[in-house]
Each structure stands twice: as structure tokens, then as C-alpha cells.
CSV table of N, CA and C and ligand atoms in Angstrom, one decimal:
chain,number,residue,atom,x,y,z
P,10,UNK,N,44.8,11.3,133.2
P,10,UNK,CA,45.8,10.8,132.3
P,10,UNK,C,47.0,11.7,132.2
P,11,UNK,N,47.9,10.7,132.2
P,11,UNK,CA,49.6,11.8,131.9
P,11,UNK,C,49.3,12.6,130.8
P,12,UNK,N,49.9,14.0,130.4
P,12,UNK,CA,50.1,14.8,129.1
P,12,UNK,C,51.3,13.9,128.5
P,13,UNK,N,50.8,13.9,127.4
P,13,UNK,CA,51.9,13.5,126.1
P,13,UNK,C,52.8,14.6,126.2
P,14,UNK,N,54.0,14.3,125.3
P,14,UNK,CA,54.9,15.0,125.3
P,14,UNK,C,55.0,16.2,124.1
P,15,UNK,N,53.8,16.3,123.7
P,15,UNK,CA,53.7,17.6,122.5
P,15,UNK,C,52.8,18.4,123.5
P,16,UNK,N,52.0,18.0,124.1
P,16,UNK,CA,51.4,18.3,125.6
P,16,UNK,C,52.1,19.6,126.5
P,17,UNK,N,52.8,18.6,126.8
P,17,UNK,CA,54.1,19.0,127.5
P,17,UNK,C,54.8,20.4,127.0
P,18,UNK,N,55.2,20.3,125.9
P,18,UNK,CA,55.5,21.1,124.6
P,18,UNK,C,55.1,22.6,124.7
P,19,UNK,N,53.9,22.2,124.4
P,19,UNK,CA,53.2,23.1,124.5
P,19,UNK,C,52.7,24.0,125.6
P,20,UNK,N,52.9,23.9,126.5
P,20,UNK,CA,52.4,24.2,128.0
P,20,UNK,C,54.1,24.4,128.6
P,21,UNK,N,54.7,24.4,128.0
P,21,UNK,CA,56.2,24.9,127.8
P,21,UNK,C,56.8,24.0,129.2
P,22,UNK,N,56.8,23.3,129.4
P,22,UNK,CA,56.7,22.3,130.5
P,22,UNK,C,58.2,21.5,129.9
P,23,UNK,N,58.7,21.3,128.7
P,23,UNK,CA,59.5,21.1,128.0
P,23,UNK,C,60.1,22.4,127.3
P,24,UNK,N,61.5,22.8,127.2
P,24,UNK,CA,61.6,24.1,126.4
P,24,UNK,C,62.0,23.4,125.2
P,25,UNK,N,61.4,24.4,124.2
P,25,UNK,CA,61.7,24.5,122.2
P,25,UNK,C,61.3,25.7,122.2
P,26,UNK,N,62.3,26.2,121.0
P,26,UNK,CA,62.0,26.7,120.2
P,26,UNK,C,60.7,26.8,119.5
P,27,UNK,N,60.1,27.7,119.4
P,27,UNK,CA,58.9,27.2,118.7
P,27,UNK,C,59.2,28.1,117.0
P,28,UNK,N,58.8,27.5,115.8
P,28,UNK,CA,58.9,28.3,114.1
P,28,UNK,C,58.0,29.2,114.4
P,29,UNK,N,56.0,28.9,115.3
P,29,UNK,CA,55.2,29.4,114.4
P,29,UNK,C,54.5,28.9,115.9
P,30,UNK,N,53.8,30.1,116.2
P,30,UNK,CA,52.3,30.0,117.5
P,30,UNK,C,51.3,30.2,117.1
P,31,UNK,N,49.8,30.1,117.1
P,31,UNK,CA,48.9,31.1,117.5
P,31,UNK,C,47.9,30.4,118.5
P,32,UNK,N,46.6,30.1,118.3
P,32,UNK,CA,45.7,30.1,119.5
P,32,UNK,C,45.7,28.3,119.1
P,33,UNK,N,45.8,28.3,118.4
P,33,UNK,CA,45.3,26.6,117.5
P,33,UNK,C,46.1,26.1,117.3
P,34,UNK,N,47.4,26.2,117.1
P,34,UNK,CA,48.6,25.5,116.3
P,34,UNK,C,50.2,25.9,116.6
P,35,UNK,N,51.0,25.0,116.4
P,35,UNK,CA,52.6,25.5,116.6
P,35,UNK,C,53.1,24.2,115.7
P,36,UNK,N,54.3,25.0,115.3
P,36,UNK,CA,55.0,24.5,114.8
P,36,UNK,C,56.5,24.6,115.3
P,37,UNK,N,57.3,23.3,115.5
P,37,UNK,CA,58.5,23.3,115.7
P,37,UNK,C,59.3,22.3,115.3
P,38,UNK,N,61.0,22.1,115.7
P,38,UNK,CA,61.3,21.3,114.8
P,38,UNK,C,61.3,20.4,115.7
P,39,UNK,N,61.7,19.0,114.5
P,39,UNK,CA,61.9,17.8,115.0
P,39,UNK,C,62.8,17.8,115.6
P,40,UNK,N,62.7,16.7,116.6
P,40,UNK,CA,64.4,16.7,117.5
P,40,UNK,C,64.8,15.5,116.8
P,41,UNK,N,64.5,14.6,116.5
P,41,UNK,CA,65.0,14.1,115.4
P,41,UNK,C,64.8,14.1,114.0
P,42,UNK,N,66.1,15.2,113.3
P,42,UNK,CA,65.6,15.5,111.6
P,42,UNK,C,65.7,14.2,110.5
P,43,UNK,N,64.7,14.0,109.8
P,43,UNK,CA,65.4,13.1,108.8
P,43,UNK,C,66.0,13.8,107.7
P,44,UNK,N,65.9,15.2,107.7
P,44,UNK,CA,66.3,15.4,106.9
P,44,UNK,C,66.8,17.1,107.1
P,45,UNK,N,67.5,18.2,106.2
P,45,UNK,CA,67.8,19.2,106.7
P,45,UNK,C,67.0,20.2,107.7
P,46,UNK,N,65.7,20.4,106.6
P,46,UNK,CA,64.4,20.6,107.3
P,46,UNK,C,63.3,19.5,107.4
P,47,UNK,N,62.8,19.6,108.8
P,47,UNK,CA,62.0,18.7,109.3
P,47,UNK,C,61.7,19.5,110.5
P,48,UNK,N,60.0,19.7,110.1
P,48,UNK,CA,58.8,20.4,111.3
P,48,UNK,C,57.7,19.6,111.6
P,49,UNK,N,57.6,20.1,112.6
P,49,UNK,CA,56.3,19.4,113.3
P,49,UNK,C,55.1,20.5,113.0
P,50,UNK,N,54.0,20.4,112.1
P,50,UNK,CA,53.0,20.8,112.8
P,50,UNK,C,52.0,20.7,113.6
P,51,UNK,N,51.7,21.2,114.3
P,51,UNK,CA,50.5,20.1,115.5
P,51,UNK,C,49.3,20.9,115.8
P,52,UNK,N,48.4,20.5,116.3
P,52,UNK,CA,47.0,21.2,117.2
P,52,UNK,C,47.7,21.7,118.6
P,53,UNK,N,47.0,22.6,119.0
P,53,UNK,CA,47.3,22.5,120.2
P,53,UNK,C,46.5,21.6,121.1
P,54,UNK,N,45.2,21.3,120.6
P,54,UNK,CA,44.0,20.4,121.2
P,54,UNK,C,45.0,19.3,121.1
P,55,UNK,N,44.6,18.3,122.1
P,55,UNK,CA,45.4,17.1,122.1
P,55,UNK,C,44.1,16.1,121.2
P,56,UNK,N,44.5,15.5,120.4
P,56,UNK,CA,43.8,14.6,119.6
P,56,UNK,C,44.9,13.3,119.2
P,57,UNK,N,44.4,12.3,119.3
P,57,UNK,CA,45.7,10.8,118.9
P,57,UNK,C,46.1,10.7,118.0
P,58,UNK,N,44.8,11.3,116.9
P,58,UNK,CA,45.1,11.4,115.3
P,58,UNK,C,44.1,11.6,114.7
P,59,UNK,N,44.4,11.8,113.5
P,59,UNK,CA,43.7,12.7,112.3
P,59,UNK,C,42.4,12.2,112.7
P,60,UNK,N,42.1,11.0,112.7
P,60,UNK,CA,40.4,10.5,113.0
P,60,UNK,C,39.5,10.8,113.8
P,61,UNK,N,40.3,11.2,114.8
P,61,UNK,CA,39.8,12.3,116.1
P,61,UNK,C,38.9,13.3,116.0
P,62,UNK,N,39.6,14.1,114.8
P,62,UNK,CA,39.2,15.7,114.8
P,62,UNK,C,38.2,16.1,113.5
P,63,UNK,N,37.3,16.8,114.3
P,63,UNK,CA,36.2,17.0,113.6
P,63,UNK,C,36.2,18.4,113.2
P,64,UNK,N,36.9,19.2,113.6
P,64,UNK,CA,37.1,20.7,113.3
P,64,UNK,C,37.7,20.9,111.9
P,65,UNK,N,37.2,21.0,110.6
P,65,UNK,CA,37.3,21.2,109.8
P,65,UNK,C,38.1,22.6,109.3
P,66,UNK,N,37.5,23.7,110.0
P,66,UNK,CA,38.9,24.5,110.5
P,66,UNK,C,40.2,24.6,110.6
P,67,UNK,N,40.5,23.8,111.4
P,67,UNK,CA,41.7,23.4,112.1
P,67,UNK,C,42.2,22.6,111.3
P,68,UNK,N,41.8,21.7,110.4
P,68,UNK,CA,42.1,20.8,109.2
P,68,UNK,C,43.0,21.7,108.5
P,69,UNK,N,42.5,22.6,108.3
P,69,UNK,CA,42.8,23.5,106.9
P,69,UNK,C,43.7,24.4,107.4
P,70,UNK,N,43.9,25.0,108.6
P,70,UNK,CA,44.6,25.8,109.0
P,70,UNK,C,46.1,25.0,109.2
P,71,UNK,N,46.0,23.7,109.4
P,71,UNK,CA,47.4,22.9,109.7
P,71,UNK,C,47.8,23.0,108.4
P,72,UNK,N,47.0,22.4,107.7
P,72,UNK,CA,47.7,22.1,105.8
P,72,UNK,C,47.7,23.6,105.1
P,73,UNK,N,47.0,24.5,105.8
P,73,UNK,CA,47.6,25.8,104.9
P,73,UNK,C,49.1,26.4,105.6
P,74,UNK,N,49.1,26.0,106.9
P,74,UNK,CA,50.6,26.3,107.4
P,74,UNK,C,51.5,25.9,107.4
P,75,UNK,N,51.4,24.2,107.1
P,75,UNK,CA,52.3,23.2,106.3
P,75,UNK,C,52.8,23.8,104.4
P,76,UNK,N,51.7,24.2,104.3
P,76,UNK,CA,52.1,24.7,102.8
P,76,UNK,C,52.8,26.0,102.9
P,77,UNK,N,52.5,26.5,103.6
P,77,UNK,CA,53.9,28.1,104.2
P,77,UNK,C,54.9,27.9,104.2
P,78,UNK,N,54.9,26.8,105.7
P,78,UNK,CA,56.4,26.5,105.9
P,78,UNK,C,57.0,26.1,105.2
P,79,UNK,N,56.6,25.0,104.1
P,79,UNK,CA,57.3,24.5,102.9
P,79,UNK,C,57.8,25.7,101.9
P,80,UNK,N,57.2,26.8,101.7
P,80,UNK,CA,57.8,27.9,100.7
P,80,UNK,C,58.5,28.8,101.8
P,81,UNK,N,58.3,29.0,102.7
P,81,UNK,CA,59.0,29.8,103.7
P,81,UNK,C,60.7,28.9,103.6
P,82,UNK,N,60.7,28.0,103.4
P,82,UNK,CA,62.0,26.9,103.8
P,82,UNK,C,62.5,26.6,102.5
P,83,UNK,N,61.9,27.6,101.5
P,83,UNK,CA,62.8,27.5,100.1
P,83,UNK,C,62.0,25.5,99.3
P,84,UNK,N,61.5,24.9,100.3
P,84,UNK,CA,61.0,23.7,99.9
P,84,UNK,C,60.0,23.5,98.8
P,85,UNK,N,59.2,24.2,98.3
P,85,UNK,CA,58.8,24.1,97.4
P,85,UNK,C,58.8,24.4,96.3
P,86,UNK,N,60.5,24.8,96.3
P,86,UNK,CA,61.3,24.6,94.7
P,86,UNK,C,62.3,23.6,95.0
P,87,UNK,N,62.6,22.6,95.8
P,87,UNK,CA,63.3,21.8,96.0
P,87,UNK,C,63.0,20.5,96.8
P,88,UNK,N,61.5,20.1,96.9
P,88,UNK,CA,61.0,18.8,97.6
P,88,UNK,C,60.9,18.7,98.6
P,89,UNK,N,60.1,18.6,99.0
P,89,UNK,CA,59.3,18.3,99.9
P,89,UNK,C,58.7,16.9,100.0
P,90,UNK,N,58.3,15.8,101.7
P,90,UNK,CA,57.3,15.6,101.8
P,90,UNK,C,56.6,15.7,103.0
P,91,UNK,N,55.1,15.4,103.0
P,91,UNK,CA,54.1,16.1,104.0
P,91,UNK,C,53.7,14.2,104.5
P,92,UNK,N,53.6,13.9,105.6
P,92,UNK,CA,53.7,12.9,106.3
P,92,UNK,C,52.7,13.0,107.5
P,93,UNK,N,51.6,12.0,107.9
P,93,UNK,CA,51.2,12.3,109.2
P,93,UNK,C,50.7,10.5,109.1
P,94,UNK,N,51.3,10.0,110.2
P,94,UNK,CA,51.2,9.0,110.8
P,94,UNK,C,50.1,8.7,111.8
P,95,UNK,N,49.1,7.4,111.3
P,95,UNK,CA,47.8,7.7,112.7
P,95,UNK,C,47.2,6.0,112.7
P,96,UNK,N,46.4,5.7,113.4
P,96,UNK,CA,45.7,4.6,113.6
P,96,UNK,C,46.8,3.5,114.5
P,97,UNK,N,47.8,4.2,115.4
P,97,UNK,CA,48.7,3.5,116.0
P,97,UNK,C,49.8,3.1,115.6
P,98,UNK,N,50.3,4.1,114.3
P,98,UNK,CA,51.7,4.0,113.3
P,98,UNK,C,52.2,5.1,113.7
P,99,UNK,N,51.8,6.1,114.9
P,99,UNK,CA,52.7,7.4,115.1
P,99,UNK,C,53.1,6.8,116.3
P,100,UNK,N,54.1,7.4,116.5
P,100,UNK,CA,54.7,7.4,118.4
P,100,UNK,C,54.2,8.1,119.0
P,101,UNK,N,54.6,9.2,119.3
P,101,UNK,CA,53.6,10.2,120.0
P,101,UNK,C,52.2,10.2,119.1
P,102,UNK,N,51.1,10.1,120.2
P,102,UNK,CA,49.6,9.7,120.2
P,102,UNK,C,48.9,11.3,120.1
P,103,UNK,N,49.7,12.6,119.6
P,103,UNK,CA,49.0,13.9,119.4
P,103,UNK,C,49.1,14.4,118.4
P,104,UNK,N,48.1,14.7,117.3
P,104,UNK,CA,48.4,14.5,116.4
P,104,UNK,C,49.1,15.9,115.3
P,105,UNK,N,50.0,15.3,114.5
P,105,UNK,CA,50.9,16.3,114.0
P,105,UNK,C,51.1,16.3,112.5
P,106,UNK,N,51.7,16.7,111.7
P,106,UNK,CA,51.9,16.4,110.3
P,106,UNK,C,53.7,17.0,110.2
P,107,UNK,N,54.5,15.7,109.6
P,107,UNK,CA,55.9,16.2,109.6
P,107,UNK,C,55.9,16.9,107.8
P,108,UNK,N,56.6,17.2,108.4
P,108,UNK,CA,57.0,18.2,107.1
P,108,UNK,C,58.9,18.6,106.8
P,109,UNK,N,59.1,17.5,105.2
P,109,UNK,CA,60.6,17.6,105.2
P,109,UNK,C,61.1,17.7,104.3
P,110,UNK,N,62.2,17.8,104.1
P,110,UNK,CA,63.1,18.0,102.9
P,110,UNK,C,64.2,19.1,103.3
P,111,UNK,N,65.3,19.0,102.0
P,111,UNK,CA,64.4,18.8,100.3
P,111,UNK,C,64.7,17.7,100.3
P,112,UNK,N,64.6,17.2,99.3
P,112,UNK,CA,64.3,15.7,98.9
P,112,UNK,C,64.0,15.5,97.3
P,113,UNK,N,63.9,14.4,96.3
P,113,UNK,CA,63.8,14.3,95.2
P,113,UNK,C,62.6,13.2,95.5
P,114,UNK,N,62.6,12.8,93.8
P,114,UNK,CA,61.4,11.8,93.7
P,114,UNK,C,61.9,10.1,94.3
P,115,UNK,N,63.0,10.1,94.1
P,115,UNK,CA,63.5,8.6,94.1
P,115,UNK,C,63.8,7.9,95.4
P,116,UNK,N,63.4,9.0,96.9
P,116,UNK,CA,63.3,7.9,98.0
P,116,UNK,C,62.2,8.3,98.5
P,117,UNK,N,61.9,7.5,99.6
P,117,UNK,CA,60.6,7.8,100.5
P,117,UNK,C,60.9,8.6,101.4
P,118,UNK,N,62.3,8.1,102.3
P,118,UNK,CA,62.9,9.0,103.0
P,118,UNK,C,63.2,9.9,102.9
F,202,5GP,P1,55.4,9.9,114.8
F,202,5GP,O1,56.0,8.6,114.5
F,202,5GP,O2,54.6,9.9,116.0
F,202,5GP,O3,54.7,10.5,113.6
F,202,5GP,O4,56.6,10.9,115.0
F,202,5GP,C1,57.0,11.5,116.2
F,202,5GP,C2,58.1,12.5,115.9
F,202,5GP,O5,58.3,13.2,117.1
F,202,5GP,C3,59.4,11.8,115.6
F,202,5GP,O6,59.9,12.2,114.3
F,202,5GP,C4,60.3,12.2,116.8
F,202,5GP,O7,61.7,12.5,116.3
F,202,5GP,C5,59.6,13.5,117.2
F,202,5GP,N1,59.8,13.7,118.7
F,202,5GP,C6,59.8,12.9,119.7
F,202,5GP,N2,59.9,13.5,120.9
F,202,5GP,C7,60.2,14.8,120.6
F,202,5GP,C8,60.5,15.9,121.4
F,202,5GP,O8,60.6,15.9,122.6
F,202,5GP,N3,60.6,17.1,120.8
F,202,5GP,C9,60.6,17.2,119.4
F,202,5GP,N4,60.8,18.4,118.9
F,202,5GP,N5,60.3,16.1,118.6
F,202,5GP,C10,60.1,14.9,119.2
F,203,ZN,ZN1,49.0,15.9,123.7
């Protein structure tokens, strides 16, 4: 099978910047922002989506580095939201959680 393109990403086959490495996870930004700040965080394991992964570990290690980035980005005095798209509602099929703002209560966007 072709590598997806966070695949790709990752195996540096594509250049980015990357926020955030380690053995399990990276974080970088979106190429397309909706908003000032807007990151990707992802597995490095290729998985299609959340339903995939059974590593409970790795669960926790995305959403505790999601909750960093957010106070590292000044975001969690000024809005945030945490987003991950799955069951064939994401575009890219590896699975990620965006992370954006700031933002207030009154849009979704
Ligand atoms: P999804 O709809 O799958 O949750 O969102 C995929 C996200 O990946 C989109 O926000 C899109 O802008 C972003 N994206 C697509 N291709 C690339 C790329 O090559 N590099 C980066 N950094 N982001 C990408
Ligand atoms: Zn992949």
C-alpha cells in the first residue's frame, strides 16, 4: 500500500518543520491554519483512526501533549478547540487530533 502523507511526514520524505518528536508522536503545524494556531498531533504508528488503536498509552500521551501545546501557545487562557475527525470524516486516513485557536464560545470554527 502507498504511505499516506503524515507517513510520508514522518519518514521526512516530505520536509516540515516539526513543534514536538519523540519515539511515538509529532507534532506539527497545519498547512492549512484555520486559525492563528493550528497543530497536528499524530502517532507515528499509521492508524486510519481513533477506532484502530488499542494502545491506551499512546491515547494518553497524544491528549497529554495536546493539553501542553495548548498552554505552551498561550491557548489555554484564550480558547482553544481539540478536534479529531474519524469513521471516514478525516481526509488524511492517519490518525491525528487538530488542535486550534484562540477562539471564543460563539463559533465552531
Ligand atoms: P482531517 O480532515 O483529515 O481531519 O484533516 C487533515 C488536515 O491535514 C487538514 O487540516 C489539512 O489542512 C492538513 N494537511 C493536509 N496535507 C497536509 C500536509 O502535507 N502537511 C500538513 N502540515 N498538513 C496537511
Ligand atoms: Zn500514515
Amino acid at each position: 500500500m502507498d504511505k499516506c502523507i503524515f507517513c510520508k511526514i514522518r519518514d521526512r520524505e516530505i520536509p516540515k518543520e516539526f513543534t514536538y518528536e519523540d519515539d511515538d508522536i509529532m507534532v506539527f503545524p497545519d498547512i492549512n491554519p484555520v486559525k492563528p494556531v493550528h497543530l497536528l498531533i499524530i502517532s507515528k504508528k499509521h492508524y486510519a483512526d481513533l477506532s484502530e488503536v488499542r494502545d491506551e498509552t499512546l491515547l494518553a500521551k497524544l491528549m497529554l501533549k495536546t493539553r501542553e501545546m495548548a498552554k505552551e501557545n498561550d491557548l489555554d487562557k484564550n480558547g482553544y478547540r481539540v478536534l479529531i475527525n474519524g469513521g471516514g470524516a478525516q481526509a488524511i486516513m492517519h490518525l491525528h487530533i487538530h488542535l486550534f485557536g484562540p477562539m471564543d464560545q460563539t463559533t465552531l470554527l
